[in-house]
Amino acid sequence: MARSPKDVSAHFSDVAEVYHDLRTTDQEPIISIKNQLGHLLYKPSINAADIGCGNGRYSLLLPQHLGDRLRLTFADKNRCMLNMLTKRLDHTCSSEVIQSSAECIPVCEKSFDFATAFNAVHHFKLKDFLAEMARILKDGGLLFIYTRTQEQNRCNIWGKYFPDFCKKETRLWKERDFCRVVAQTSQFALQDSVYFTYRRVSSLERLIEQAEGHHYSTFWLYSDKSFREALDRFQQNITAQFTDPAKIQWTDENTLFVLKKIREAR
């Protein structure tokens, strides 16, 4: 039986211990975030939150660029992922770990200078998430949402060659729809959209390992039978398209949406 997106928490519990090794983590969005912080870089302390943090594979890179002045709050619904995050914390910055949904975080109003969400926004109720971010961010605070859009998903190795990958993955936002929702809020302005292109090289063996490990939650949406059939067809597609199975090349694309909280009228 195919699984529902509502079951995705079970997926993350299943993959928590191996997730860091299955996924590719890029430094570029972290560097871009630092470059967009502006005057915050001159503050003696910076309060930030990573929402839907998972095992912290992206947000744990932030202290490397912002140092020990960063106080970082991690929030995620999944306890197994948070357990892995806790094991990886090296205490280079002050931190707090909270188990909570993205739409209701138990912190005070105007707690943070900026917040991030890495490859997670498609799991959130976007309007409720934005309302909660408006509550917990300081006036003028920044919200960085790093994701891949539906358009970008169609162009990667899975969207092109893994049967029904894009058909199954209905949670990702089309760029225009995401921007429309942001425009409809009175709490945020879309300040920038930063586009990333990554040249990838991998082996068919590694790609199969990632798919079997469900490194994308999209694979959780297949029944066991349909996944095996799709994986067999994927191997056939790759073999037909690429001459060297040890050197599969493609391009991944992602977008960093930069939202700024509109200052409240006085």
Short mmCIF file of N, CA and C in Angstrom, two decimals, residues 60-128:
data_model
loop_
_atom_site.label_atom_id
_atom_site.label_comp_id
_atom_site.label_asym_id
_atom_site.label_seq_id
_atom_site.Cartn_x
_atom_site.Cartn_y
_atom_site.Cartn_z
N LEU A 60 24.09 23.23 11.72
CA LEU A 60 25.33 23.03 12.47
C LEU A 60 26.54 23.61 11.74
N LEU A 61 26.35 24.03 10.49
CA LEU A 61 27.41 24.73 9.76
C LEU A 61 27.45 26.21 10.10
N LEU A 62 26.34 26.75 10.63
CA LEU A 62 26.27 28.18 10.91
C LEU A 62 27.34 28.66 11.89
N PRO A 63 27.63 27.95 12.99
CA PRO A 63 28.66 28.43 13.91
C PRO A 63 30.04 28.55 13.27
N GLN A 64 30.30 27.77 12.23
CA GLN A 64 31.59 27.88 11.54
C GLN A 64 31.77 29.25 10.91
N HIS A 65 30.65 29.90 10.58
CA HIS A 65 30.70 31.20 9.92
C HIS A 65 30.35 32.36 10.84
N LEU A 66 29.63 32.08 11.91
CA LEU A 66 29.19 33.15 12.81
C LEU A 66 29.83 33.08 14.19
N GLY A 67 30.51 31.99 14.49
CA GLY A 67 31.27 31.90 15.72
C GLY A 67 30.43 31.71 16.97
N ASP A 68 31.08 31.93 18.13
CA ASP A 68 30.43 31.64 19.40
C ASP A 68 29.46 32.72 19.85
N ARG A 69 29.32 33.80 19.07
CA ARG A 69 28.30 34.81 19.41
C ARG A 69 26.90 34.32 19.04
N LEU A 70 26.83 33.22 18.28
CA LEU A 70 25.54 32.69 17.83
C LEU A 70 24.90 31.85 18.92
N ARG A 71 23.65 32.16 19.23
CA ARG A 71 22.83 31.29 20.08
C ARG A 71 21.78 30.68 19.17
N LEU A 72 21.78 29.35 19.08
CA LEU A 72 20.98 28.66 18.08
C LEU A 72 19.95 27.76 18.74
N THR A 73 18.70 27.96 18.36
CA THR A 73 17.60 27.11 18.83
C THR A 73 17.19 26.17 17.71
N PHE A 74 17.15 24.88 17.99
CA PHE A 74 16.77 23.86 17.02
C PHE A 74 15.36 23.38 17.35
N ALA A 75 14.50 23.31 16.35
CA ALA A 75 13.13 22.83 16.57
C ALA A 75 12.76 21.82 15.50
N ASP A 76 12.20 20.70 15.92
CA ASP A 76 11.75 19.67 14.99
C ASP A 76 10.72 18.80 15.70
N LYS A 77 9.80 18.23 14.93
CA LYS A 77 8.76 17.36 15.51
C LYS A 77 9.30 15.98 15.87
N ASN A 78 10.34 15.55 15.16
CA ASN A 78 10.74 14.15 15.25
C ASN A 78 11.82 13.94 16.32
N ARG A 79 11.50 13.17 17.33
CA ARG A 79 12.42 12.94 18.44
C ARG A 79 13.67 12.19 18.00
N CYS A 80 13.53 11.24 17.08
CA CYS A 80 14.69 10.47 16.63
C CYS A 80 15.70 11.38 15.93
N MET A 81 15.22 12.28 15.10
CA MET A 81 16.11 13.23 14.45
C MET A 81 16.79 14.13 15.48
N LEU A 82 16.05 14.59 16.46
CA LEU A 82 16.63 15.46 17.49
C LEU A 82 17.67 14.71 18.32
N ASN A 83 17.46 13.43 18.54
CA ASN A 83 18.46 12.64 19.26
C ASN A 83 19.78 12.59 18.49
N MET A 84 19.69 12.44 17.16
CA MET A 84 20.91 12.45 16.35
C MET A 84 21.56 13.82 16.35
N LEU A 85 20.75 14.87 16.32
CA LEU A 85 21.28 16.23 16.41
C LEU A 85 22.05 16.41 17.71
N THR A 86 21.48 15.99 18.81
CA THR A 86 22.12 16.16 20.11
C THR A 86 23.48 15.47 20.15
N LYS A 87 23.60 14.32 19.51
CA LYS A 87 24.87 13.61 19.47
C LYS A 87 25.92 14.39 18.67
N ARG A 88 25.46 15.18 17.70
CA ARG A 88 26.39 15.89 16.82
C ARG A 88 26.74 17.28 17.32
N LEU A 89 26.03 17.78 18.32
CA LEU A 89 26.33 19.10 18.85
C LEU A 89 27.74 19.12 19.45
N ASP A 90 28.54 20.10 19.05
CA ASP A 90 29.91 20.18 19.59
C ASP A 90 30.09 21.38 20.51
N HIS A 91 28.98 22.08 20.80
CA HIS A 91 28.98 23.17 21.77
C HIS A 91 29.89 24.33 21.35
N THR A 92 30.06 24.52 20.03
CA THR A 92 30.78 25.69 19.56
C THR A 92 29.94 26.95 19.69
N CYS A 93 28.64 26.78 19.90
CA CYS A 93 27.78 27.92 20.18
C CYS A 93 26.75 27.48 21.21
N SER A 94 26.15 28.46 21.88
CA SER A 94 25.09 28.17 22.83
C SER A 94 23.88 27.66 22.07
N SER A 95 23.21 26.64 22.60
CA SER A 95 22.12 26.04 21.83
C SER A 95 21.02 25.53 22.74
N GLU A 96 19.84 25.38 22.14
CA GLU A 96 18.68 24.79 22.80
C GLU A 96 17.97 23.91 21.78
N VAL A 97 17.51 22.76 22.21
CA VAL A 97 16.82 21.81 21.34
C VAL A 97 15.38 21.66 21.82
N ILE A 98 14.43 21.87 20.89
CA ILE A 98 13.00 21.84 21.23
C ILE A 98 12.28 20.87 20.30
N GLN A 99 11.47 20.00 20.86
CA GLN A 99 10.60 19.17 20.03
C GLN A 99 9.27 19.89 19.87
N SER A 100 8.98 20.30 18.65
CA SER A 100 7.73 21.02 18.40
C SER A 100 7.45 21.04 16.91
N SER A 101 6.22 21.35 16.57
CA SER A 101 5.86 21.56 15.17
C SER A 101 6.40 22.91 14.71
N ALA A 102 6.43 23.10 13.41
CA ALA A 102 6.91 24.36 12.86
C ALA A 102 5.90 25.48 13.04
N GLU A 103 4.66 25.12 13.31
CA GLU A 103 3.59 26.11 13.37
C GLU A 103 3.27 26.56 14.80
N CYS A 104 3.92 25.95 15.78
CA CYS A 104 3.64 26.31 17.19
C CYS A 104 4.88 26.01 18.01
N ILE A 105 5.74 26.99 18.16
CA ILE A 105 7.02 26.80 18.82
C ILE A 105 6.98 27.48 20.19
N PRO A 106 7.27 26.77 21.25
CA PRO A 106 7.13 27.31 22.60
C PRO A 106 8.27 28.25 23.00
N VAL A 107 8.30 29.41 22.36
CA VAL A 107 9.26 30.46 22.71
C VAL A 107 8.52 31.78 22.77
N CYS A 108 9.16 32.79 23.34
CA CYS A 108 8.52 34.10 23.49
C CYS A 108 8.48 34.84 22.16
N GLU A 109 7.60 35.83 22.09
CA GLU A 109 7.54 36.70 20.92
C GLU A 109 8.86 37.44 20.74
N LYS A 110 9.19 37.68 19.47
CA LYS A 110 10.35 38.48 19.10
C LYS A 110 11.63 37.97 19.76
N SER A 111 11.83 36.66 19.68
CA SER A 111 12.99 36.03 20.31
C SER A 111 14.23 36.02 19.43
N PHE A 112 14.03 36.05 18.08
CA PHE A 112 15.14 35.73 17.19
C PHE A 112 15.43 36.84 16.19
N ASP A 113 16.74 36.96 15.89
CA ASP A 113 17.19 37.89 14.84
C ASP A 113 16.94 37.32 13.45
N PHE A 114 17.11 36.01 13.31
CA PHE A 114 16.78 35.36 12.04
C PHE A 114 16.41 33.91 12.30
N ALA A 115 15.74 33.33 11.32
CA ALA A 115 15.35 31.92 11.40
C ALA A 115 15.61 31.26 10.05
N THR A 116 15.80 29.95 10.07
CA THR A 116 16.05 29.20 8.85
C THR A 116 15.14 27.98 8.78
N ALA A 117 14.93 27.52 7.56
CA ALA A 117 14.25 26.24 7.32
C ALA A 117 14.91 25.63 6.08
N PHE A 118 15.62 24.54 6.28
CA PHE A 118 16.38 23.91 5.20
C PHE A 118 15.66 22.64 4.72
N ASN A 119 15.24 22.66 3.46
CA ASN A 119 14.61 21.48 2.85
C ASN A 119 13.49 20.91 3.72
N ALA A 120 12.70 21.80 4.28
CA ALA A 120 11.65 21.36 5.21
C ALA A 120 10.31 22.03 4.98
N VAL A 121 10.27 23.15 4.27
CA VAL A 121 9.04 23.94 4.21
C VAL A 121 7.90 23.17 3.56
N HIS A 122 8.20 22.20 2.71
CA HIS A 122 7.12 21.43 2.08
C HIS A 122 6.43 20.49 3.07
N HIS A 123 7.00 20.35 4.26
CA HIS A 123 6.34 19.57 5.31
C HIS A 123 5.46 20.45 6.22
N PHE A 124 5.51 21.77 6.02
CA PHE A 124 4.80 22.69 6.91
C PHE A 124 3.47 23.14 6.30
N LYS A 125 2.59 23.64 7.16
CA LYS A 125 1.43 24.41 6.72
C LYS A 125 1.92 25.84 6.55
N LEU A 126 2.13 26.25 5.31
CA LEU A 126 2.92 27.45 5.04
C LEU A 126 2.36 28.70 5.70
N LYS A 127 1.07 28.95 5.56
CA LYS A 127 0.50 30.17 6.14
C LYS A 127 0.65 30.18 7.66
N ASP A 128 0.41 29.05 8.29
CA ASP A 128 0.55 28.96 9.75
C ASP A 128 2.02 29.11 10.16
#
